[in-house]
CSV table of C-alpha atoms in Angstrom, one decimal:
chain,number,residue,atom,x,y,z
A,1,UNK,CA,-22.6,37.3,-44.3
A,2,UNK,CA,-20.3,35.5,-42.0
A,3,UNK,CA,-18.9,32.3,-43.3
A,4,UNK,CA,-19.9,29.0,-41.7
A,5,UNK,CA,-17.0,27.8,-39.5
A,6,UNK,CA,-15.5,24.5,-40.5
A,7,UNK,CA,-16.6,21.6,-38.3
A,8,UNK,CA,-13.9,20.4,-35.8
A,9,UNK,CA,-11.6,17.7,-37.0
A,10,UNK,CA,-12.5,14.3,-35.7
A,11,UNK,CA,-10.4,13.1,-32.8
A,12,UNK,CA,-7.7,10.6,-33.9
A,13,UNK,CA,-8.5,7.0,-33.3
A,14,UNK,CA,-6.6,5.3,-30.4
A,15,UNK,CA,-3.5,3.6,-31.6
A,16,UNK,CA,-3.8,-0.2,-32.0
A,17,UNK,CA,-2.2,-2.2,-29.2
A,18,UNK,CA,1.5,-2.9,-30.0
A,19,UNK,CA,3.1,-6.1,-28.8
A,20,UNK,CA,6.4,-5.2,-27.2
A,21,UNK,CA,9.2,-7.3,-25.9
A,22,UNK,CA,11.3,-6.4,-22.9
A,23,UNK,CA,14.9,-7.6,-23.2
A,24,UNK,CA,15.5,-6.9,-19.5
A,25,UNK,CA,12.1,-7.9,-18.1
A,26,UNK,CA,11.6,-11.7,-17.9
A,27,UNK,CA,9.1,-13.9,-16.2
A,28,UNK,CA,9.4,-17.5,-15.4
A,29,UNK,CA,5.9,-19.1,-15.2
A,30,UNK,CA,5.7,-22.6,-13.9
A,31,UNK,CA,4.4,-24.0,-17.3
A,32,UNK,CA,7.2,-22.4,-19.4
A,33,UNK,CA,10.9,-22.7,-19.8
A,34,UNK,CA,12.9,-20.2,-17.7
A,35,UNK,CA,14.1,-18.5,-20.9
A,36,UNK,CA,10.6,-17.7,-22.1
A,37,UNK,CA,9.9,-13.9,-21.7
A,38,UNK,CA,6.6,-12.5,-20.9
A,39,UNK,CA,5.0,-10.4,-23.6
A,40,UNK,CA,3.1,-7.2,-22.8
A,41,UNK,CA,0.8,-5.1,-24.9
A,42,UNK,CA,1.5,-1.4,-25.1
A,43,UNK,CA,-1.6,0.9,-25.3
A,44,UNK,CA,-2.1,4.6,-25.6
A,45,UNK,CA,-5.1,5.9,-23.7
A,46,UNK,CA,-6.3,9.5,-24.0
A,47,UNK,CA,-5.7,11.2,-20.7
A,48,UNK,CA,-3.2,8.7,-19.3
A,49,UNK,CA,-0.8,8.1,-22.2
A,50,UNK,CA,1.1,4.9,-22.6
A,51,UNK,CA,0.2,1.9,-20.6
A,52,UNK,CA,1.0,-1.8,-20.4
A,53,UNK,CA,-1.5,-4.7,-20.5
A,54,UNK,CA,-0.5,-8.3,-19.6
A,55,UNK,CA,-1.3,-11.0,-22.2
A,56,UNK,CA,-1.6,-13.7,-19.5
A,57,UNK,CA,-3.7,-13.9,-16.4
A,58,UNK,CA,-1.8,-13.7,-13.1
A,59,UNK,CA,-2.7,-14.6,-9.5
A,60,UNK,CA,-1.7,-12.5,-6.4
A,61,UNK,CA,2.0,-12.8,-5.7
A,62,UNK,CA,2.9,-13.9,-9.2
A,63,UNK,CA,6.1,-12.2,-10.4
A,64,UNK,CA,5.4,-10.4,-13.7
A,65,UNK,CA,8.8,-8.9,-14.5
A,66,UNK,CA,12.4,-9.0,-13.2
A,67,UNK,CA,14.9,-6.3,-13.9
A,68,UNK,CA,18.6,-6.7,-13.2
A,69,UNK,CA,20.3,-3.3,-13.8
A,70,UNK,CA,22.0,-0.6,-11.8
A,71,UNK,CA,19.8,1.7,-9.8
A,72,UNK,CA,19.9,5.5,-9.7
A,73,UNK,CA,18.8,6.8,-6.3
A,74,UNK,CA,17.0,9.9,-5.3
A,75,UNK,CA,17.0,10.5,-1.6
A,76,UNK,CA,13.9,12.5,-0.7
A,77,UNK,CA,13.8,14.7,2.3
A,78,UNK,CA,11.0,14.1,4.8
A,79,UNK,CA,8.4,16.7,4.9
A,80,UNK,CA,9.9,18.5,1.9
A,81,UNK,CA,8.2,20.7,-0.5
A,82,UNK,CA,7.5,19.7,-4.1
A,83,UNK,CA,11.0,20.5,-5.4
A,84,UNK,CA,13.1,20.0,-2.3
A,85,UNK,CA,15.2,17.1,-3.4
A,86,UNK,CA,18.7,15.9,-2.7
A,87,UNK,CA,20.0,14.8,-6.1
A,88,UNK,CA,23.0,12.5,-6.1
A,89,UNK,CA,24.9,10.8,-8.9
A,90,UNK,CA,23.5,12.8,-11.9
A,91,UNK,CA,26.4,11.4,-13.9
A,92,UNK,CA,24.7,8.0,-13.8
A,93,UNK,CA,21.9,9.5,-15.8
A,94,UNK,CA,24.0,11.5,-18.3
A,95,UNK,CA,23.2,9.2,-21.3
A,96,UNK,CA,19.5,9.2,-20.5
A,97,UNK,CA,19.3,13.0,-20.1
A,98,UNK,CA,21.6,13.8,-23.1
A,99,UNK,CA,19.3,11.9,-25.4
A,100,UNK,CA,16.5,14.4,-24.4
A,101,UNK,CA,18.7,17.5,-24.5
A,102,UNK,CA,18.3,18.2,-20.8
A,103,UNK,CA,21.9,17.8,-19.5
A,104,UNK,CA,25.3,17.5,-21.2
A,105,UNK,CA,27.6,18.3,-18.3
A,106,UNK,CA,29.0,16.1,-15.6
A,107,UNK,CA,28.3,16.8,-11.9
A,108,UNK,CA,28.6,14.8,-8.7
A,109,UNK,CA,27.5,17.5,-6.4
A,110,UNK,CA,24.6,17.3,-3.9
A,111,UNK,CA,22.3,20.1,-4.8
A,112,UNK,CA,19.3,21.2,-2.9
A,113,UNK,CA,16.7,22.7,-5.2
A,114,UNK,CA,14.3,25.1,-3.5
A,115,UNK,CA,10.7,25.4,-4.8
A,116,UNK,CA,11.1,29.1,-5.6
A,117,UNK,CA,14.3,28.6,-7.5
A,118,UNK,CA,13.6,25.5,-9.6
A,119,UNK,CA,17.0,25.9,-11.4
A,120,UNK,CA,20.3,24.1,-10.8
A,121,UNK,CA,23.8,25.5,-11.2
A,122,UNK,CA,26.4,22.8,-11.9
A,123,UNK,CA,30.1,23.0,-11.2
A,124,UNK,CA,30.8,24.6,-14.6
A,125,UNK,CA,28.4,27.5,-13.9
A,126,UNK,CA,25.8,26.4,-16.4
A,127,UNK,CA,22.2,26.8,-15.4
A,128,UNK,CA,19.7,24.0,-16.1
A,129,UNK,CA,15.9,24.1,-15.9
A,130,UNK,CA,15.3,21.8,-13.0
A,131,UNK,CA,11.6,21.3,-13.7
A,132,UNK,CA,12.4,19.6,-17.0
A,133,UNK,CA,14.9,17.3,-15.4
A,134,UNK,CA,12.5,16.7,-12.5
A,135,UNK,CA,9.7,15.7,-14.9
A,136,UNK,CA,12.0,13.2,-16.6
A,137,UNK,CA,12.9,11.8,-13.2
A,138,UNK,CA,9.2,11.5,-12.2
A,139,UNK,CA,8.1,10.2,-15.6
A,140,UNK,CA,10.7,7.5,-16.1
A,141,UNK,CA,11.4,6.6,-12.4
A,142,UNK,CA,10.1,3.6,-10.5
A,143,UNK,CA,10.1,4.1,-6.7
A,144,UNK,CA,11.4,1.1,-4.9
A,145,UNK,CA,11.0,0.2,-1.2
A,146,UNK,CA,11.5,-2.3,1.5
A,147,UNK,CA,8.4,-3.4,3.6
A,148,UNK,CA,8.5,-2.6,7.3
A,149,UNK,CA,8.3,-5.8,9.3
A,150,UNK,CA,7.3,-4.9,12.8
A,151,UNK,CA,5.5,-2.1,14.7
A,152,UNK,CA,7.5,0.0,17.1
A,153,UNK,CA,6.3,-1.0,20.5
A,154,UNK,CA,2.7,0.3,20.8
A,155,UNK,CA,3.0,2.7,17.9
A,156,UNK,CA,1.9,1.6,14.5
A,157,UNK,CA,3.5,2.6,11.2
A,158,UNK,CA,1.1,4.6,9.0
A,159,UNK,CA,3.4,3.9,6.1
A,160,UNK,CA,4.2,0.2,5.8
A,161,UNK,CA,7.2,0.7,3.4
A,162,UNK,CA,10.5,2.4,3.6
A,163,UNK,CA,11.4,4.2,0.3
A,164,UNK,CA,15.0,3.3,-0.6
A,165,UNK,CA,15.5,4.8,-4.1
A,166,UNK,CA,14.4,5.1,-7.7
A,167,UNK,CA,15.1,2.8,-10.6
A,168,UNK,CA,14.9,4.6,-14.0
A,169,UNK,CA,13.7,2.5,-16.9
A,170,UNK,CA,11.9,3.6,-20.1
A,171,UNK,CA,9.9,0.4,-20.2
A,172,UNK,CA,8.8,-0.1,-16.7
A,173,UNK,CA,7.8,3.6,-16.3
A,174,UNK,CA,5.0,3.0,-18.8
A,175,UNK,CA,2.9,1.3,-16.1
A,176,UNK,CA,0.2,3.7,-15.1
A,177,UNK,CA,-1.0,4.7,-11.7
A,178,UNK,CA,-4.1,3.5,-9.9
A,179,UNK,CA,-5.3,4.3,-6.3
A,180,UNK,CA,-6.4,0.6,-6.4
A,181,UNK,CA,-3.3,-1.0,-8.0
A,182,UNK,CA,-3.0,-4.5,-9.4
A,183,UNK,CA,0.8,-4.7,-9.0
A,184,UNK,CA,3.6,-3.7,-6.6
A,185,UNK,CA,7.3,-3.0,-7.1
A,186,UNK,CA,9.6,-5.1,-4.8
A,187,UNK,CA,13.4,-4.6,-4.6
A,188,UNK,CA,14.9,-8.0,-3.8
A,189,UNK,CA,18.7,-7.6,-3.4
A,190,UNK,CA,20.0,-6.6,-6.8
A,191,UNK,CA,16.7,-7.4,-8.6
A,192,UNK,CA,13.7,-5.2,-9.1
A,193,UNK,CA,10.5,-7.3,-9.4
A,194,UNK,CA,7.0,-6.4,-10.4
A,195,UNK,CA,4.5,-8.7,-8.6
A,196,UNK,CA,0.7,-9.0,-8.8
A,197,UNK,CA,-1.2,-8.1,-5.7
A,198,UNK,CA,-4.6,-9.1,-7.0
A,199,UNK,CA,-6.1,-11.4,-9.6
A,200,UNK,CA,-5.2,-9.9,-13.1
A,201,UNK,CA,-7.2,-11.0,-16.1
A,202,UNK,CA,-5.6,-11.6,-19.5
A,203,UNK,CA,-5.5,-8.3,-21.3
A,204,UNK,CA,-6.1,-6.2,-18.1
A,205,UNK,CA,-3.9,-3.1,-17.7
A,206,UNK,CA,-1.1,-3.3,-15.2
A,207,UNK,CA,-1.2,-0.6,-12.6
A,208,UNK,CA,0.9,0.5,-9.6
A,209,UNK,CA,0.4,3.1,-6.9
A,210,UNK,CA,2.8,6.0,-7.6
A,211,UNK,CA,2.4,7.4,-4.1
A,212,UNK,CA,2.5,4.1,-2.2
A,213,UNK,CA,5.7,5.2,-0.5
A,214,UNK,CA,5.0,8.9,-0.2
A,215,UNK,CA,3.7,11.0,2.7
A,216,UNK,CA,0.2,11.2,1.3
A,217,UNK,CA,-0.9,8.3,3.5
A,218,UNK,CA,0.5,9.7,6.7
A,219,UNK,CA,-2.0,10.8,9.4
A,220,UNK,CA,-1.5,13.2,12.2
A,221,UNK,CA,-3.5,14.0,15.4
A,222,UNK,CA,-5.8,16.6,14.0
A,223,UNK,CA,-9.5,17.2,14.5
A,224,UNK,CA,-9.8,17.7,10.8
A,225,UNK,CA,-8.3,14.3,9.9
A,226,UNK,CA,-11.4,12.2,10.7
A,227,UNK,CA,-13.7,14.7,9.1
A,228,UNK,CA,-11.6,14.8,5.9
A,229,UNK,CA,-11.9,11.0,5.6
A,230,UNK,CA,-15.6,11.2,6.2
A,231,UNK,CA,-16.4,13.8,3.5
A,232,UNK,CA,-13.9,12.6,1.0
A,233,UNK,CA,-11.5,15.5,1.2
A,234,UNK,CA,-8.6,13.2,2.2
A,235,UNK,CA,-8.9,11.4,-1.1
A,236,UNK,CA,-9.3,14.6,-3.0
A,237,UNK,CA,-6.1,15.8,-1.4
A,238,UNK,CA,-4.3,12.7,-2.5
A,239,UNK,CA,-5.6,13.2,-6.1
A,240,UNK,CA,-4.3,16.8,-6.0
A,241,UNK,CA,-0.8,15.6,-4.8
A,242,UNK,CA,-0.7,13.1,-7.7
A,243,UNK,CA,-1.5,15.9,-10.1
A,244,UNK,CA,1.0,18.3,-8.7
A,245,UNK,CA,3.8,15.6,-8.6
A,246,UNK,CA,3.2,13.7,-11.8
A,247,UNK,CA,1.1,16.1,-13.9
A,248,UNK,CA,-2.0,13.9,-14.4
A,249,UNK,CA,-5.5,13.6,-13.0
A,250,UNK,CA,-6.1,10.1,-11.7
A,251,UNK,CA,-8.9,8.3,-13.6
A,252,UNK,CA,-8.9,5.0,-11.7
A,253,UNK,CA,-12.1,3.3,-10.7
A,254,UNK,CA,-11.9,4.8,-7.1
A,255,UNK,CA,-11.4,8.3,-8.3
A,256,UNK,CA,-14.0,8.2,-11.1
A,257,UNK,CA,-16.5,6.8,-8.6
A,258,UNK,CA,-15.8,9.6,-6.1
A,259,UNK,CA,-15.8,12.4,-8.7
A,260,UNK,CA,-19.6,13.0,-8.9
A,261,UNK,CA,-20.8,11.4,-5.8
A,262,UNK,CA,-20.0,11.7,-2.1
A,263,UNK,CA,-17.9,9.1,-0.4
A,264,UNK,CA,-20.5,8.7,2.3
A,265,UNK,CA,-24.1,8.4,1.3
A,266,UNK,CA,-25.6,9.6,4.6
A,267,UNK,CA,-25.4,13.4,4.2
A,268,UNK,CA,-27.8,15.0,6.6
A,269,UNK,CA,-28.4,11.9,8.6
A,270,UNK,CA,-28.0,11.5,12.4
A,271,UNK,CA,-24.5,10.0,12.1
A,272,UNK,CA,-23.4,12.6,9.6
A,273,UNK,CA,-24.6,15.4,11.9
A,274,UNK,CA,-22.7,13.8,14.8
A,275,UNK,CA,-19.5,13.7,12.8
A,276,UNK,CA,-19.8,17.3,11.8
A,277,UNK,CA,-20.4,18.2,15.5
A,278,UNK,CA,-17.8,16.1,17.2
A,279,UNK,CA,-15.0,16.9,14.8
A,280,UNK,CA,-15.6,20.6,14.3
A,281,UNK,CA,-12.2,22.2,14.0
A,282,UNK,CA,-11.4,24.5,16.9
A,283,UNK,CA,-8.3,26.6,17.1
A,284,UNK,CA,-8.5,27.1,20.9
A,285,UNK,CA,-7.8,25.0,22.8
A,286,UNK,CA,-5.8,22.9,20.4
A,287,UNK,CA,-7.2,19.3,20.0
A,288,UNK,CA,-5.6,16.6,22.1
A,289,UNK,CA,-5.3,13.0,20.8
A,290,UNK,CA,-6.8,11.6,24.0
A,291,UNK,CA,-10.0,13.5,23.3
A,292,UNK,CA,-10.6,11.8,20.0
A,293,UNK,CA,-11.0,8.1,21.1
A,294,UNK,CA,-14.4,8.6,22.9
A,295,UNK,CA,-15.7,10.5,19.9
A,296,UNK,CA,-14.7,7.7,17.5
A,297,UNK,CA,-16.3,5.0,19.7
A,298,UNK,CA,-19.5,7.1,19.8
A,299,UNK,CA,-19.6,7.2,16.0
A,300,UNK,CA,-19.3,3.4,15.9
A,301,UNK,CA,-22.1,3.1,18.4
A,302,UNK,CA,-24.4,5.2,16.2
A,303,UNK,CA,-23.3,3.4,13.1
A,304,UNK,CA,-24.3,0.1,14.7
A,305,UNK,CA,-27.7,1.5,15.8
A,306,UNK,CA,-28.3,2.6,12.2
A,307,UNK,CA,-27.2,-0.8,10.8
A,308,UNK,CA,-24.4,0.8,8.7
A,309,UNK,CA,-22.1,-2.0,7.4
A,310,UNK,CA,-18.6,-1.9,8.9
A,311,UNK,CA,-17.2,-2.4,5.4
A,312,UNK,CA,-18.5,1.0,4.3
A,313,UNK,CA,-16.1,3.9,3.8
A,314,UNK,CA,-14.8,5.5,6.0
A,315,UNK,CA,-15.5,3.1,8.9
A,316,UNK,CA,-12.4,1.2,8.0
A,317,UNK,CA,-10.3,4.3,8.4
A,318,UNK,CA,-12.0,5.1,11.7
A,319,UNK,CA,-11.3,1.6,13.0
A,320,UNK,CA,-7.6,2.0,12.1
A,321,UNK,CA,-7.5,5.3,14.0
A,322,UNK,CA,-9.2,3.8,17.0
A,323,UNK,CA,-6.7,1.0,17.0
A,324,UNK,CA,-3.8,3.5,16.9
A,325,UNK,CA,-5.3,5.4,19.9
A,326,UNK,CA,-5.8,2.2,21.9
A,327,UNK,CA,-2.2,1.1,21.2
A,328,UNK,CA,-0.8,4.5,22.2
A,329,UNK,CA,-2.9,4.4,25.4
A,330,UNK,CA,-1.5,0.9,26.3
A,331,UNK,CA,-4.9,-0.7,25.8
A,332,UNK,CA,-3.3,-3.7,24.1
A,333,UNK,CA,-6.3,-6.0,24.5
A,334,UNK,CA,-8.7,-3.4,22.9
A,335,UNK,CA,-6.2,-2.8,20.1
A,336,UNK,CA,-6.2,-6.6,19.5
A,337,UNK,CA,-10.0,-6.7,19.4
A,338,UNK,CA,-10.0,-3.9,16.8
A,339,UNK,CA,-7.3,-5.6,14.8
A,340,UNK,CA,-9.3,-8.8,14.7
A,341,UNK,CA,-12.4,-6.9,13.5
A,342,UNK,CA,-10.3,-5.2,10.8
A,343,UNK,CA,-8.6,-8.3,9.5
A,344,UNK,CA,-11.4,-10.8,9.7
A,345,UNK,CA,-14.6,-8.8,9.4
A,346,UNK,CA,-13.9,-5.5,7.5
A,347,UNK,CA,-11.0,-6.0,5.1
A,348,UNK,CA,-12.1,-9.3,3.4
A,349,UNK,CA,-15.4,-7.6,2.3
A,350,UNK,CA,-14.1,-4.1,1.7
A,351,UNK,CA,-14.8,-2.4,-1.6
A,352,UNK,CA,-12.7,-1.9,-3.6
A,353,UNK,CA,-10.9,-5.1,-2.7
A,354,UNK,CA,-7.7,-4.6,-0.8
A,355,UNK,CA,-4.5,-5.8,-2.6
A,356,UNK,CA,-2.4,-8.5,-1.1
A,357,UNK,CA,0.3,-6.1,0.1
A,358,UNK,CA,-2.1,-4.2,2.2
A,359,UNK,CA,-3.6,-7.3,3.7
A,360,UNK,CA,-0.1,-8.5,4.6
A,361,UNK,CA,0.6,-5.2,6.3
A,362,UNK,CA,-2.6,-5.7,8.4
A,363,UNK,CA,-1.6,-9.3,9.2
A,364,UNK,CA,1.8,-8.1,10.5
A,365,UNK,CA,0.1,-5.6,12.8
A,366,UNK,CA,-2.4,-8.3,14.0
A,367,UNK,CA,0.3,-10.8,14.7
A,368,UNK,CA,2.2,-8.2,16.8
A,369,UNK,CA,-0.9,-7.5,19.0
A,370,UNK,CA,-1.6,-11.2,19.5
A,371,UNK,CA,2.0,-11.6,20.8
A,372,UNK,CA,1.7,-8.5,23.0
A,373,UNK,CA,-1.7,-9.5,24.4
A,374,UNK,CA,-1.3,-13.2,25.1
A,375,UNK,CA,-0.4,-12.7,28.8
A,376,UNK,CA,-3.3,-10.5,29.6
A,377,UNK,CA,-6.3,-12.0,27.7
A,378,UNK,CA,-9.4,-12.7,29.7
A,379,UNK,CA,-9.3,-16.3,28.5
A,380,UNK,CA,-8.1,-19.6,30.1
A,381,UNK,CA,-5.4,-20.4,27.6
A,382,UNK,CA,-3.0,-23.2,28.1
A,383,UNK,CA,0.7,-22.6,27.3
A,384,UNK,CA,0.3,-25.0,24.4
A,385,UNK,CA,-2.7,-23.0,23.0
A,386,UNK,CA,-0.8,-19.8,23.1
A,387,UNK,CA,2.1,-21.4,21.4
A,388,UNK,CA,-0.2,-22.7,18.7
A,389,UNK,CA,-1.7,-19.3,18.0
A,390,UNK,CA,1.7,-17.5,17.9
A,391,UNK,CA,3.3,-20.2,15.8
A,392,UNK,CA,0.3,-20.3,13.3
A,393,UNK,CA,0.4,-16.5,12.9
A,394,UNK,CA,4.1,-16.6,12.2
A,395,UNK,CA,3.6,-19.4,9.7
A,396,UNK,CA,0.8,-17.5,7.9
A,397,UNK,CA,3.0,-14.3,7.9
A,398,UNK,CA,5.9,-16.2,6.5
A,399,UNK,CA,3.9,-17.9,3.7
A,400,UNK,CA,2.1,-14.7,2.7
A,401,UNK,CA,5.3,-12.7,2.7
A,402,UNK,CA,7.0,-15.2,0.4
A,403,UNK,CA,3.9,-15.1,-1.9
A,404,UNK,CA,3.9,-11.3,-2.0
A,405,UNK,CA,7.5,-10.3,-2.0
A,406,UNK,CA,9.3,-13.5,-3.1
A,407,UNK,CA,11.1,-16.2,-1.2
A,408,UNK,CA,14.5,-14.6,-1.9
A,409,UNK,CA,13.4,-11.2,-0.5
A,410,UNK,CA,14.9,-9.7,2.6
A,411,UNK,CA,11.6,-9.6,4.4
A,412,UNK,CA,10.8,-13.3,3.7
A,413,UNK,CA,14.2,-14.3,4.8
A,414,UNK,CA,13.8,-12.4,8.1
A,415,UNK,CA,10.4,-13.9,8.8
A,416,UNK,CA,11.7,-17.4,8.0
A,417,UNK,CA,14.4,-16.9,10.5
A,418,UNK,CA,11.9,-15.9,13.1
A,419,UNK,CA,9.8,-18.9,12.3
A,420,UNK,CA,12.8,-21.2,12.7
A,421,UNK,CA,13.5,-19.7,16.0
A,422,UNK,CA,9.9,-20.2,17.1
A,423,UNK,CA,10.1,-23.9,16.1
A,424,UNK,CA,13.2,-24.3,18.3
A,425,UNK,CA,11.5,-22.6,21.2
A,426,UNK,CA,10.6,-24.6,24.3
A,427,UNK,CA,6.8,-24.5,23.8
A,428,UNK,CA,6.8,-25.6,20.2
A,429,UNK,CA,9.7,-27.9,20.7
A,430,UNK,CA,7.8,-29.9,23.4
A,431,UNK,CA,4.9,-30.4,21.0
A,432,UNK,CA,6.9,-31.5,18.0
A,433,UNK,CA,6.8,-35.2,19.0
A,434,UNK,CA,3.1,-35.0,19.9
A,435,UNK,CA,1.4,-32.9,17.2
A,436,UNK,CA,2.0,-33.3,13.4
A,437,UNK,CA,1.5,-30.5,10.9
A,438,UNK,CA,-2.2,-31.3,10.3
A,439,UNK,CA,-2.9,-31.3,14.0
A,440,UNK,CA,-1.2,-27.9,14.4
A,441,UNK,CA,-3.5,-26.5,11.7
A,442,UNK,CA,-6.6,-27.9,13.4
A,443,UNK,CA,-5.6,-26.6,16.8
A,444,UNK,CA,-4.8,-23.2,15.3
A,445,UNK,CA,-8.3,-23.0,13.8
A,446,UNK,CA,-9.8,-24.0,17.2
A,447,UNK,CA,-7.8,-21.5,19.2
A,448,UNK,CA,-8.4,-18.6,16.7
A,449,UNK,CA,-12.1,-19.2,16.7
A,450,UNK,CA,-12.0,-19.0,20.5
A,451,UNK,CA,-10.1,-15.7,20.3
A,452,UNK,CA,-12.7,-14.3,17.9
A,453,UNK,CA,-15.5,-15.2,20.3
A,454,UNK,CA,-13.5,-13.3,23.0
A,455,UNK,CA,-13.4,-10.3,20.6
A,456,UNK,CA,-17.2,-10.3,20.3
A,457,UNK,CA,-17.6,-12.2,17.0
A,458,UNK,CA,-20.9,-14.2,16.6
A,459,UNK,CA,-20.9,-17.6,15.0
A,460,UNK,CA,-21.9,-16.3,11.5
A,461,UNK,CA,-19.0,-13.8,11.6
A,462,UNK,CA,-16.6,-16.6,12.6
A,463,UNK,CA,-17.9,-18.8,9.7
A,464,UNK,CA,-17.3,-16.0,7.2
A,465,UNK,CA,-13.8,-15.5,8.6
A,466,UNK,CA,-12.8,-18.9,7.1
A,467,UNK,CA,-10.2,-19.6,9.9
A,468,UNK,CA,-9.7,-23.1,8.6
A,469,UNK,CA,-8.3,-21.7,5.3
A,470,UNK,CA,-5.7,-19.5,6.9
A,471,UNK,CA,-2.9,-22.1,6.9
């Protein structure tokens, strides 16, 4: 008679949260002395490993940590495969790697590691398993970047940040990934800062987007791009890249919500059939970008007829793609109308809520199109009215950039310089003796409402836009 198998051992209970103190990570809340450090709670969660939870609530833009230490840079090739990296300055990491038994030789050489090789030969002839070293880089590295400030003429940036390097730190690397992050890393001069980009509750886990500066958010002119956003494959591809790069399956709220249900709950409907028909991938002839704009506009027409909310996924992505086509076709006024719809009507009500950094990127694009379109708008604007709008947008951009990235950041300093130049300009200069700051805010609200009416907004949409709260 076969023996009865022993029951499986119970899973170990999650470790209790451990208060940890970061000697190099300090926060200076307004109600505390500058020397008071911020305490974090360290958690271990099955499936995601270590994580950090803040003990205090934080508002968007609040600095959570500051790190002053040397940076070790990895320069990544554009359009490279998984293991195509240019490694420079391995000597700076010798102590870190020695402690893990991965590297005990000195090298300063630039080495290109091919995916099929995955091994490195140093100047002494020793061979090292590059995958192990790479995993240590990926696990303990924090990608840093500078935000892009302007758009290039009529062509938008699909990625709003320029990756500049990687900071290695055993503490900060414990912050887990989320496709809807609560924090962002900002590199201000010699200081790496962790800043909140949404309201964070006391005890809530801190998260960042690991692929915020990677190529996973780039788009190309392909008939399959819109369809992949429509059926959710674009997000699935992003999840697969995260798993290939960092070795985990994302379990954030966005990914868990998309795991067992479609992104778009209209499968088999009229609009779904239209998308499948319009964006059927054809090898011959190759798709042309100019052919896509009428199809996208047709989708929006059907969506309006079926009363589908603009805030539904993936209509936000479709609007962004429409704006890009309009800009590249020199339809600046149309691109401005689409930008106004995105910033005032779609993004404020989007689910999941967009972080402050993404809203700021959208504001930068909107301000550029306002400046490009002021001479061709079908409105009777006075010179003073145009100056008020442009000045108000620069003021809003300057204030939000300081909140998001810090007053001492390069991007805030650049925008402050632009704002000072605007104040000294002839138009604004002539008003300085006539209009005080309060009058400028009221005039800005009046002129912006006028612009929204030109863009097709009704009075209820204008009310919800809360123009009076912008400045």
